[in-house]
Amino acid sequence: MNGFALSVSRGIARVTESALGPYQSAVIRIGFAGTWLLFLLRELPHRQELYGPDGPWSWDLARQLIADNGAFTALMWWDGQFWFEAVYALAVLASVLLLLGWRTRTMSVLFMVGVLSLQNRSVFMGDGGDNVLHLMSLYLVFTRCGQVWSLDARRAARTREARARGEWISDRVGPVLWVVLGAVLVAVTAGGRFDSDWFVPALLWGVWLAQALWWVIGRYAKSYEPRVLLDIVANVIHNGALFVIASEACLIYATAGWYKIQGSRWQDGTAVYYPLHLDYFSPWPALADLLAGNGTMVMLVTYGTVIVQVAFPFTLFNRRVKNVLLALMMTEHAVIAVLLGLPFFSLAMIATDAVFLPTSFLRKLGGWAARARGRVFSAGGPVLLPEGDGSASLPESGSTVSSAAGPTASSVPGGSTTRPEGAPTPPRRRPEDSGAAPEDPGTQGSPAPRTTPSTPT
């Protein structure tokens, strides 16, 4: 019984003391923001027909459908060309800033608003990749996806260095964002523009008020306990969101695999042959004919697809087998992107699969990227690479410290930032002693200087 209680205690500590998977959540953030950004830029010349006033699905038809299904879209708040262009531009800007990791908590909310607004405006324009992006944009709001590989992480590191030198740093951007976006939220609510179900409006109000609570606690709390409590809540929500993302990926593959088993074409090994001969899915006819002309290859790909999709959820208990199947699935999606001309569907699925990538591989990937960036920018001056994995000046996942910033219009209080190996540990001091501005959850900063266990592989 003592052993069981100890295991439960360790599990609770693991979930509450740190935001797990900082590298995985960063890859998910970059993957989905990049996928949506590329889609918006590719369809920029056709945006009017897809989601705008010139589309076959008119504004009146969209209003009638939304009145029935209660979907959220900001495009239904006002009619007209100017409002559509503004929402489209907001979606592009939020994607760019989320990709870079600038105020990730706030940008994740605006990213969600952009995705839901455009996709729910014309529901018949999407495919499987759009459905995945739709769901993940909601889940990203609850994650601390800016712990590493983000401008927020770099700003947090500079803030820690300044605090270690005894310097006072104040954040003006966070409060301005919080006030401006709060004013928009109040105006939309007072104007009765929320025609959707209660969930999205409640989420927007909840994250905005959570930012205010975080700021008040950081500014006026006399001890660390309230801030530590907020950090624990944020860690639990982040870890729960990562679990939901992983479960969603398993559900997608398991459902797809078991449905394929019931199809006669998948049973006789010829299912892959037919889409290769559809003009709509043949951007490279010669390449498709080369694959379709080999019966053995068609059979192997058909059966291999079913086996990998059905088996993958059961391989999560064996790391080596899981990594092999994960590589096969990512390769399969890359082939689908080329052969069938579905790049955004494939990018969305690869970004979802990233939640299962091992931390050691992602750290090495960050090191390679840092060294490549160092070679590119070496002509402009010396580039200092950190020790260890060489992941630029991005923080490690070992310890959690506080960062100074202000509130923004965003979600649940932000995630924990981390200290690079060998960096000076800032002294423990209360916010009122250091004169620092209160914490900004949008910067993914931890509310109190405290050490947490390293994130597992």
Tab-separated table of C-alpha atoms in Angstrom:
chain	number	residue	atom	x	y	z
A	1	MET	CA	0.000	0.000	0.000
A	2	ASN	CA	2.879	2.340	0.772
A	3	GLY	CA	4.379	1.656	-2.645
A	4	PHE	CA	1.066	2.409	-4.346
A	5	ALA	CA	0.646	5.641	-2.379
A	6	LEU	CA	4.187	6.661	-3.298
A	7	SER	CA	3.487	6.022	-6.990
A	8	VAL	CA	0.317	8.093	-6.829
A	9	SER	CA	2.191	10.891	-5.082
A	10	ARG	CA	4.887	10.877	-7.744
A	11	GLY	CA	2.282	10.928	-10.485
A	12	ILE	CA	0.496	13.902	-8.960
A	13	ALA	CA	3.778	15.746	-8.542
A	14	ARG	CA	4.710	14.984	-12.133
A	15	VAL	CA	1.465	16.451	-13.463
A	16	THR	CA	1.326	19.514	-11.219
A	17	GLU	CA	4.924	20.663	-10.832
A	18	SER	CA	5.820	21.162	-14.481
A	19	ALA	CA	4.292	21.593	-17.920
A	20	LEU	CA	5.262	18.361	-19.657
A	21	GLY	CA	6.351	18.100	-23.259
A	22	PRO	CA	7.677	21.638	-23.857
A	23	TYR	CA	9.351	20.647	-27.114
A	24	GLN	CA	6.381	18.633	-28.332
A	25	SER	CA	3.955	21.473	-27.638
A	26	ALA	CA	6.296	23.899	-29.404
A	27	VAL	CA	6.372	21.698	-32.502
A	28	ILE	CA	2.581	21.440	-32.439
A	29	ARG	CA	2.339	25.232	-32.191
A	30	ILE	CA	4.755	25.785	-35.058
A	31	GLY	CA	3.220	23.023	-37.168
A	32	PHE	CA	-0.388	24.159	-37.000
A	33	ALA	CA	0.403	27.864	-37.211
A	34	GLY	CA	2.575	27.211	-40.253
A	35	THR	CA	-0.013	24.969	-41.891
A	36	TRP	CA	-2.807	27.516	-41.496
A	37	LEU	CA	-0.547	30.368	-42.609
A	38	LEU	CA	0.521	28.567	-45.781
A	39	PHE	CA	-3.096	27.738	-46.566
A	40	LEU	CA	-4.214	31.351	-46.112
A	41	LEU	CA	-1.375	32.634	-48.274
A	42	ARG	CA	-1.990	30.079	-51.024
A	43	GLU	CA	-5.706	30.882	-51.126
A	44	LEU	CA	-5.175	34.629	-50.885
A	45	PRO	CA	-6.231	35.215	-54.539
A	46	HIS	CA	-9.306	32.983	-54.003
A	47	ARG	CA	-10.320	34.134	-50.517
A	48	GLN	CA	-13.430	35.927	-51.801
A	49	GLU	CA	-14.804	32.744	-53.351
A	50	LEU	CA	-13.885	30.543	-50.402
A	51	TYR	CA	-15.005	32.583	-47.414
A	52	GLY	CA	-15.931	36.047	-48.651
A	53	PRO	CA	-18.905	37.837	-50.189
A	54	ASP	CA	-18.299	36.297	-53.633
A	55	GLY	CA	-18.567	32.706	-52.422
A	56	PRO	CA	-21.364	30.357	-53.501
A	57	TRP	CA	-22.247	29.937	-49.830
A	58	SER	CA	-23.676	33.412	-49.301
A	59	TRP	CA	-23.729	35.435	-46.100
A	60	ASP	CA	-27.483	34.834	-45.669
A	61	LEU	CA	-27.083	31.070	-46.081
A	62	ALA	CA	-24.246	31.066	-43.555
A	63	ARG	CA	-26.370	33.011	-41.061
A	64	GLN	CA	-29.219	30.517	-41.410
A	65	LEU	CA	-26.887	27.563	-40.857
A	66	ILE	CA	-25.182	29.161	-37.857
A	67	ALA	CA	-28.570	29.918	-36.334
A	68	ASP	CA	-29.210	26.158	-36.403
A	69	ASN	CA	-25.839	24.697	-35.395
A	70	GLY	CA	-24.598	27.502	-33.107
A	71	ALA	CA	-21.122	27.619	-34.636
A	72	PHE	CA	-18.828	30.545	-33.846
A	73	THR	CA	-17.578	32.882	-36.579
A	74	ALA	CA	-16.615	36.521	-36.334
A	75	LEU	CA	-17.508	36.976	-40.012
A	76	MET	CA	-21.165	36.945	-39.025
A	77	TRP	CA	-20.802	39.972	-36.760
A	78	TRP	CA	-20.912	42.411	-39.670
A	79	ASP	CA	-21.464	42.065	-43.390
A	80	GLY	CA	-19.306	43.696	-45.985
A	81	GLN	CA	-15.957	43.596	-47.716
A	82	PHE	CA	-13.995	45.609	-45.162
A	83	TRP	CA	-14.882	43.353	-42.228
A	84	PHE	CA	-14.036	40.223	-44.199
A	85	GLU	CA	-10.624	41.594	-45.176
A	86	ALA	CA	-9.958	42.613	-41.571
A	87	VAL	CA	-10.751	39.130	-40.219
A	88	TYR	CA	-8.669	37.470	-42.934
A	89	ALA	CA	-5.726	39.771	-42.185
A	90	LEU	CA	-6.115	39.060	-38.454
A	91	ALA	CA	-5.977	35.322	-39.156
A	92	VAL	CA	-2.756	35.741	-41.157
A	93	LEU	CA	-1.151	37.983	-38.538
A	94	ALA	CA	-2.093	35.719	-35.630
A	95	SER	CA	-0.623	32.732	-37.487
A	96	VAL	CA	2.669	34.523	-38.086
A	97	LEU	CA	3.004	35.683	-34.483
A	98	LEU	CA	2.018	32.292	-33.064
A	99	LEU	CA	4.555	30.652	-35.346
A	100	LEU	CA	7.258	32.971	-33.997
A	101	GLY	CA	6.057	32.516	-30.430
A	102	TRP	CA	5.324	36.175	-29.667
A	103	ARG	CA	2.800	36.512	-26.824
A	104	THR	CA	1.837	32.931	-27.465
A	105	ARG	CA	-0.989	32.860	-24.964
A	106	THR	CA	-2.739	35.792	-26.613
A	107	MET	CA	-1.906	34.683	-30.144
A	108	SER	CA	-3.254	31.184	-29.507
A	109	VAL	CA	-6.638	32.730	-28.699
A	110	LEU	CA	-6.581	34.970	-31.776
A	111	PHE	CA	-5.414	32.007	-33.857
A	112	MET	CA	-8.433	30.033	-32.677
A	113	VAL	CA	-10.740	32.943	-33.518
A	114	GLY	CA	-9.291	33.154	-37.033
A	115	VAL	CA	-9.577	29.429	-37.707
A	116	LEU	CA	-13.135	29.116	-36.417
A	117	SER	CA	-14.284	32.312	-38.126
A	118	LEU	CA	-13.161	31.295	-41.611
A	119	GLN	CA	-13.935	27.593	-41.446
A	120	ASN	CA	-17.411	28.040	-39.937
A	121	ARG	CA	-18.230	30.708	-42.507
A	122	SER	CA	-18.111	28.148	-45.342
A	123	VAL	CA	-18.368	24.679	-43.853
A	124	PHE	CA	-18.345	22.894	-47.209
A	125	MET	CA	-14.899	24.134	-48.220
A	126	GLY	CA	-12.875	21.931	-45.887
A	127	ASP	CA	-11.478	18.409	-45.753
A	128	GLY	CA	-10.034	16.091	-43.129
A	129	GLY	CA	-7.064	18.368	-42.523
A	130	ASP	CA	-9.379	21.295	-41.810
A	131	ASN	CA	-11.227	19.223	-39.222
A	132	VAL	CA	-7.977	18.422	-37.435
A	133	LEU	CA	-6.892	22.059	-37.537
A	134	HIS	CA	-10.307	23.098	-36.234
A	135	LEU	CA	-9.960	20.907	-33.154
A	136	MET	CA	-6.293	21.621	-32.490
A	137	SER	CA	-6.839	25.377	-32.585
A	138	LEU	CA	-9.108	24.913	-29.561
A	139	TYR	CA	-6.669	22.659	-27.729
A	140	LEU	CA	-3.717	25.006	-28.297
A	141	VAL	CA	-5.405	27.685	-26.187
A	142	PHE	CA	-4.928	25.513	-23.091
A	143	THR	CA	-1.270	24.616	-23.695
A	144	ARG	CA	1.906	26.367	-22.642
A	145	CYS	CA	3.304	26.139	-26.142
A	146	GLY	CA	5.873	28.931	-25.841
A	147	GLN	CA	8.249	27.401	-23.308
A	148	VAL	CA	10.931	26.790	-25.937
A	149	TRP	CA	11.614	27.837	-29.520
A	150	SER	CA	9.741	31.125	-29.179
A	151	LEU	CA	10.306	34.839	-28.834
A	152	ASP	CA	8.594	34.580	-25.457
A	153	ALA	CA	11.265	32.189	-24.226
A	154	ARG	CA	14.008	34.537	-25.395
A	155	ARG	CA	12.336	37.510	-23.711
A	156	ALA	CA	11.923	35.514	-20.504
A	157	ALA	CA	15.624	34.601	-20.547
A	158	ARG	CA	16.590	38.256	-20.965
A	159	THR	CA	14.248	39.209	-18.134
A	160	ARG	CA	15.886	36.681	-15.833
A	161	GLU	CA	19.325	37.982	-16.713
A	162	ALA	CA	18.209	41.531	-16.002
A	163	ARG	CA	16.728	40.515	-12.659
A	164	ALA	CA	19.942	38.750	-11.753
A	165	ARG	CA	21.717	42.080	-12.323
A	166	GLY	CA	19.146	43.823	-10.126
A	167	GLU	CA	17.566	45.752	-13.002
A	168	TRP	CA	13.881	46.665	-13.065
A	169	ILE	CA	11.954	45.680	-16.189
A	170	SER	CA	8.379	46.636	-16.954
A	171	ASP	CA	6.163	45.301	-19.708
A	172	ARG	CA	3.926	47.768	-21.509
A	173	VAL	CA	2.832	45.615	-24.432
A	174	GLY	CA	0.975	43.075	-22.291
A	175	PRO	CA	-1.325	45.562	-20.551
A	176	VAL	CA	-2.035	47.350	-23.836
A	177	LEU	CA	-3.044	44.076	-25.499
A	178	TRP	CA	-5.220	43.174	-22.541
A	179	VAL	CA	-7.031	46.536	-22.546
A	180	VAL	CA	-7.537	46.718	-26.324
A	181	LEU	CA	-8.785	43.158	-26.745
A	182	GLY	CA	-10.904	43.486	-23.628
A	183	ALA	CA	-12.571	46.579	-25.087
A	184	VAL	CA	-13.337	44.643	-28.279
A	185	LEU	CA	-14.784	41.790	-26.248
A	186	VAL	CA	-16.989	44.140	-24.257
A	187	ALA	CA	-18.207	45.900	-27.415
A	188	VAL	CA	-19.061	42.632	-29.172
A	189	THR	CA	-20.881	41.280	-26.137
A	190	ALA	CA	-22.809	44.507	-25.528
A	191	GLY	CA	-23.773	44.641	-29.200
A	192	GLY	CA	-25.286	41.163	-29.068
A	193	ARG	CA	-22.962	39.807	-31.762
A	194	PHE	CA	-22.404	36.443	-30.086
A	195	ASP	CA	-24.978	34.349	-31.929
A	196	SER	CA	-23.131	31.089	-31.349
A	197	ASP	CA	-23.367	28.598	-28.517
A	198	TRP	CA	-22.064	29.604	-25.112
A	199	PHE	CA	-18.729	27.744	-25.238
A	200	VAL	CA	-16.541	30.085	-27.319
A	201	PRO	CA	-17.843	33.340	-25.766
A	202	ALA	CA	-17.401	31.841	-22.290
A	203	LEU	CA	-13.884	30.736	-23.228
A	204	LEU	CA	-12.963	34.214	-24.463
A	205	TRP	CA	-14.306	35.867	-21.323
A	206	GLY	CA	-12.727	33.226	-19.118
A	207	VAL	CA	-9.230	33.644	-20.502
A	208	TRP	CA	-9.480	37.434	-20.391
A	209	LEU	CA	-10.521	37.391	-16.736
A	210	ALA	CA	-7.865	34.781	-15.962
A	211	GLN	CA	-5.250	37.200	-17.234
A	212	ALA	CA	-6.583	39.884	-14.921
A	213	LEU	CA	-6.462	37.487	-11.978
A	214	TRP	CA	-2.901	36.516	-12.842
A	215	TRP	CA	-1.875	40.175	-12.966
A	216	VAL	CA	-3.543	41.035	-9.676
A	217	ILE	CA	-1.967	38.072	-7.882
A	218	GLY	CA	1.436	38.860	-9.324
A	219	ARG	CA	1.178	42.520	-8.398
A	220	TYR	CA	-0.370	42.489	-4.946
A	221	ALA	CA	0.121	39.014	-3.454
A	222	LYS	CA	2.193	39.167	-0.263
A	223	SER	CA	3.484	35.629	-0.628
A	224	TYR	CA	4.264	33.122	-3.351
A	225	GLU	CA	1.478	30.691	-2.470
A	226	PRO	CA	-1.278	32.241	-4.671
A	227	ARG	CA	1.043	32.427	-7.659
A	228	VAL	CA	2.233	28.863	-7.122
A	229	LEU	CA	-1.405	27.753	-7.009
A	230	LEU	CA	-2.109	29.458	-10.342
A	231	ASP	CA	0.974	27.825	-11.826
A	232	ILE	CA	-0.181	24.395	-10.659
A	233	VAL	CA	-3.604	24.950	-12.244
A	234	ALA	CA	-1.972	26.041	-15.492
A	235	ASN	CA	0.319	22.984	-15.479
A	236	VAL	CA	-2.606	20.623	-14.941
A	237	ILE	CA	-4.569	22.243	-17.774
A	238	HIS	CA	-1.558	22.132	-20.106
A	239	ASN	CA	-0.836	18.482	-19.369
A	240	GLY	CA	-4.512	17.640	-19.781
A	241	ALA	CA	-4.581	19.389	-23.160
A	242	LEU	CA	-1.534	17.432	-24.335
A	243	PHE	CA	-3.241	14.226	-23.242
A	244	VAL	CA	-6.351	15.197	-25.225
A	245	ILE	CA	-4.230	15.927	-28.317
A	246	ALA	CA	-2.521	12.543	-28.027
A	247	SER	CA	-5.861	10.815	-27.502
A	248	GLU	CA	-7.310	12.628	-30.509
A	249	ALA	CA	-4.468	11.396	-32.702
A	250	CYS	CA	-4.943	7.819	-31.512
A	251	LEU	CA	-8.686	8.066	-32.103
A	252	ILE	CA	-8.169	9.356	-35.642
A	253	TYR	CA	-5.843	6.522	-36.586
A	254	ALA	CA	-7.797	3.803	-34.831
A	255	THR	CA	-11.091	4.902	-36.385
A	256	ALA	CA	-9.578	5.219	-39.849
A	257	GLY	CA	-7.883	1.825	-39.583
A	258	TRP	CA	-10.914	-0.092	-38.348
A	259	TYR	CA	-13.164	1.471	-40.967
A	260	LYS	CA	-10.675	0.506	-43.668
A	261	ILE	CA	-10.728	-3.104	-42.523
A	262	GLN	CA	-14.460	-3.249	-43.289
A	263	GLY	CA	-13.981	-2.132	-46.905
A	264	SER	CA	-13.708	-4.787	-49.600
A	265	ARG	CA	-11.054	-2.854	-51.561
A	266	TRP	CA	-8.868	-2.648	-48.476
A	267	GLN	CA	-9.390	-6.334	-47.832
A	268	ASP	CA	-8.267	-7.385	-51.315
A	269	GLY	CA	-5.316	-4.958	-51.289
A	270	THR	CA	-6.358	-2.679	-54.171
A	271	ALA	CA	-7.726	0.396	-52.364
A	272	VAL	CA	-4.661	2.578	-53.006
A	273	TYR	CA	-4.921	1.948	-56.759
A	274	TYR	CA	-8.151	3.886	-57.306
A	275	PRO	CA	-7.379	7.372	-55.915
A	276	LEU	CA	-4.179	7.370	-57.963
A	277	HIS	CA	-6.332	7.427	-61.113
A	278	LEU	CA	-8.597	10.299	-60.081
A	279	ASP	CA	-7.756	13.535	-61.888
A	280	TYR	CA	-8.552	15.597	-58.791
A	281	PHE	CA	-5.932	13.687	-56.774
A	282	SER	CA	-3.251	13.432	-59.466
A	283	PRO	CA	-0.994	16.490	-59.474
A	284	TRP	CA	1.818	14.279	-60.806
A	285	PRO	CA	0.168	11.759	-63.166
A	286	ALA	CA	3.449	10.154	-64.225
A	287	LEU	CA	4.457	9.496	-60.643
A	288	ALA	CA	1.000	8.135	-59.778
A	289	ASP	CA	1.072	5.816	-62.820
A	290	LEU	CA	4.496	4.561	-61.769
A	291	LEU	CA	3.188	3.493	-58.378
A	292	ALA	CA	-0.148	2.187	-59.660
A	293	GLY	CA	1.593	0.103	-62.309
A	294	ASN	CA	3.301	-2.050	-59.677
A	295	GLY	CA	0.697	-4.424	-58.229
A	296	THR	CA	2.959	-5.664	-55.457
A	297	MET	CA	3.708	-2.143	-54.288
A	298	VAL	CA	0.002	-1.229	-54.309
A	299	MET	CA	-0.797	-4.277	-52.188
A	300	LEU	CA	2.008	-3.575	-49.711
A	301	VAL	CA	1.010	0.073	-49.315
A	302	THR	CA	-2.666	-0.832	-48.894
A	303	TYR	CA	-2.116	-3.478	-46.231
A	304	GLY	CA	0.705	-1.508	-44.613
A	305	THR	CA	-1.542	1.534	-44.178
A	306	VAL	CA	-4.199	-0.498	-42.400
A	307	ILE	CA	-1.705	-2.299	-40.178
A	308	VAL	CA	0.080	0.884	-39.111
A	309	GLN	CA	-3.122	2.786	-38.329
A	310	VAL	CA	-4.716	-0.020	-36.345
A	311	ALA	CA	-1.547	-0.954	-34.459
A	312	PHE	CA	-0.251	2.506	-33.592
A	313	PRO	CA	-2.390	3.177	-30.457
A	314	PHE	CA	-1.247	-0.150	-29.005
A	315	THR	CA	2.451	0.605	-29.581
A	316	LEU	CA	2.517	3.599	-27.254
A	317	PHE	CA	3.582	1.253	-24.455
A	318	ASN	CA	6.752	0.320	-26.359
A	319	ARG	CA	8.880	3.329	-27.209
A	320	ARG	CA	10.989	1.716	-29.924
A	321	VAL	CA	8.078	0.222	-31.830
A	322	LYS	CA	6.133	3.457	-31.430
A	323	ASN	CA	8.962	5.495	-32.929
A	324	VAL	CA	9.220	3.159	-35.919
A	325	LEU	CA	5.483	3.351	-36.671
A	326	LEU	CA	5.540	7.101	-36.087
A	327	ALA	CA	8.241	7.498	-38.721
A	328	LEU	CA	6.230	5.323	-41.111
A	329	MET	CA	3.070	7.386	-40.604
A	330	MET	CA	4.871	10.674	-41.136
A	331	THR	CA	6.458	9.277	-44.286
A	332	GLU	CA	3.031	8.123	-45.454
A	333	HIS	CA	1.591	11.617	-44.971
A	334	ALA	CA	4.506	13.138	-46.865
A	335	VAL	CA	3.834	10.738	-49.756
A	336	ILE	CA	0.118	11.623	-49.671
A	337	ALA	CA	1.023	15.308	-49.884
A	338	VAL	CA	3.019	14.708	-53.061
A	339	LEU	CA	1.100	11.954	-54.827
A	340	LEU	CA	-2.474	13.016	-54.012
A	341	GLY	CA	-1.921	16.763	-53.813
A	342	LEU	CA	-3.114	17.143	-50.208
A	343	PRO	CA	-0.265	19.119	-48.587
A	344	PHE	CA	-2.282	20.837	-45.868
A	345	PHE	CA	-4.014	17.671	-44.749
A	346	SER	CA	-0.618	15.986	-44.517
A	347	LEU	CA	0.970	18.905	-42.669
A	348	ALA	CA	-1.895	18.944	-40.162
A	349	MET	CA	-1.525	15.223	-39.470
A	350	ILE	CA	2.268	15.447	-39.187
A	351	ALA	CA	1.873	18.298	-36.687
A	352	THR	CA	-0.551	16.139	-34.700
A	353	ASP	CA	1.872	13.209	-34.757
A	354	ALA	CA	4.560	15.485	-33.301
A	355	VAL	CA	3.044	15.058	-29.837
A	356	PHE	CA	4.587	11.556	-29.809
A	357	LEU	CA	8.085	12.567	-30.947
A	358	PRO	CA	10.820	11.794	-28.383
A	359	THR	CA	12.295	14.769	-26.560
A	360	SER	CA	15.860	13.678	-27.278
A	361	PHE	CA	15.201	13.838	-31.023
A	362	LEU	CA	13.569	17.258	-30.770
A	363	ARG	CA	16.478	18.620	-28.744
A	364	LYS	CA	18.892	17.376	-31.391
A	365	LEU	CA	16.679	18.915	-34.053
A	366	GLY	CA	16.838	22.227	-32.212
A	367	GLY	CA	20.606	21.954	-32.037
A	368	TRP	CA	20.861	21.328	-35.788
A	369	ALA	CA	18.606	24.296	-36.477
A	370	ALA	CA	20.674	26.528	-34.170
A	371	ARG	CA	23.923	25.538	-35.852
A	372	ALA	CA	22.395	26.094	-39.292
A	373	ARG	CA	21.201	29.522	-38.208
A	374	GLY	CA	24.652	30.267	-36.844
A	375	ARG	CA	26.229	29.470	-40.207
A	376	VAL	CA	23.709	31.634	-42.042
A	377	PHE	CA	24.157	34.673	-39.800
A	378	SER	CA	27.843	34.207	-39.018
A	379	ALA	CA	28.749	36.878	-41.566
A	380	GLY	CA	26.948	39.487	-39.470
A	381	GLY	CA	28.991	38.816	-36.341
A	382	PRO	CA	29.774	36.070	-33.855
A	383	VAL	CA	26.935	33.755	-32.957
A	384	LEU	CA	27.097	32.189	-29.511
A	385	LEU	CA	25.670	28.696	-29.290
A	386	PRO	CA	24.784	27.207	-25.927
A	387	GLU	CA	26.319	24.127	-24.474
A	388	GLY	CA	24.640	20.761	-24.692
A	389	ASP	CA	22.040	20.383	-27.414
A	390	GLY	CA	22.873	23.730	-29.002
A	391	SER	CA	19.292	24.901	-29.128
A	392	ALA	CA	20.274	28.578	-29.481
A	393	SER	CA	19.403	30.639	-26.424
A	394	LEU	CA	16.236	28.736	-25.763
A	395	PRO	CA	15.592	27.574	-22.229
A	396	GLU	CA	16.067	24.058	-21.018
A	397	SER	CA	13.268	22.051	-19.483
A	398	GLY	CA	14.868	21.623	-16.110
A	399	SER	CA	13.908	24.516	-13.883
A	400	THR	CA	11.117	27.016	-13.726
A	401	VAL	CA	11.548	30.657	-12.872
A	402	SER	CA	9.484	33.786	-12.964
A	403	SER	CA	9.356	36.256	-15.841
A	404	ALA	CA	8.105	39.799	-15.688
A	405	ALA	CA	5.384	41.022	-17.971
A	406	GLY	CA	1.881	42.330	-18.007
A	407	PRO	CA	-1.526	40.841	-18.730
A	408	THR	CA	-2.815	40.059	-22.171
A	409	ALA	CA	-6.136	38.867	-23.531
A	410	SER	CA	-5.478	35.173	-23.443
A	411	SER	CA	-6.275	31.850	-21.918
A	412	VAL	CA	-5.603	30.074	-18.688
A	413	PRO	CA	-2.519	31.500	-16.923
A	414	GLY	CA	0.614	30.888	-18.923
A	415	GLY	CA	3.193	28.193	-18.932
A	416	SER	CA	6.477	27.743	-17.204
A	417	THR	CA	9.625	29.160	-18.645
A	418	THR	CA	12.914	27.434	-18.103
A	419	ARG	CA	16.515	28.355	-17.437
A	420	PRO	CA	19.321	27.355	-19.820
A	421	GLU	CA	22.001	25.137	-18.399
A	422	GLY	CA	24.753	27.156	-16.808
A	423	ALA	CA	22.727	30.382	-16.652
A	424	PRO	CA	22.803	32.312	-13.355
A	425	THR	CA	19.981	31.530	-10.987
A	426	PRO	CA	18.037	34.691	-10.143
A	427	PRO	CA	17.689	35.512	-6.451
A	428	ARG	CA	14.448	34.733	-4.716
A	429	ARG	CA	12.620	37.983	-4.210
A	430	ARG	CA	9.071	39.142	-4.085
A	431	PRO	CA	7.686	41.205	-6.969
A	432	GLU	CA	7.293	44.281	-4.792
A	433	ASP	CA	10.917	43.953	-3.644
A	434	SER	CA	12.345	43.818	-7.165
A	435	GLY	CA	9.977	46.353	-8.646
A	436	ALA	CA	9.292	44.013	-11.575
A	437	ALA	CA	6.043	44.104	-13.454
A	438	PRO	CA	3.571	41.288	-12.828
A	439	GLU	CA	3.592	38.063	-14.745
A	440	ASP	CA	2.155	37.814	-18.221
A	441	PRO	CA	0.707	34.383	-18.966
A	442	GLY	CA	1.127	35.220	-22.629
A	443	THR	CA	4.889	35.001	-22.170
A	444	GLN	CA	4.580	31.442	-20.875
A	445	GLY	CA	6.308	32.481	-17.643
A	446	SER	CA	6.069	30.623	-14.364
A	447	PRO	CA	4.519	32.547	-11.490
A	448	ALA	CA	7.146	31.874	-8.862
A	449	PRO	CA	10.867	31.122	-8.842
A	450	ARG	CA	10.892	27.460	-7.984
A	451	THR	CA	12.685	24.413	-9.265
A	452	THR	CA	10.762	21.609	-10.914
A	453	PRO	CA	11.805	18.191	-12.183
A	454	SER	CA	13.089	17.875	-15.698
A	455	THR	CA	10.591	17.082	-18.413
A	456	PRO	CA	10.828	13.373	-19.266
A	457	THR	CA	11.726	12.036	-22.661
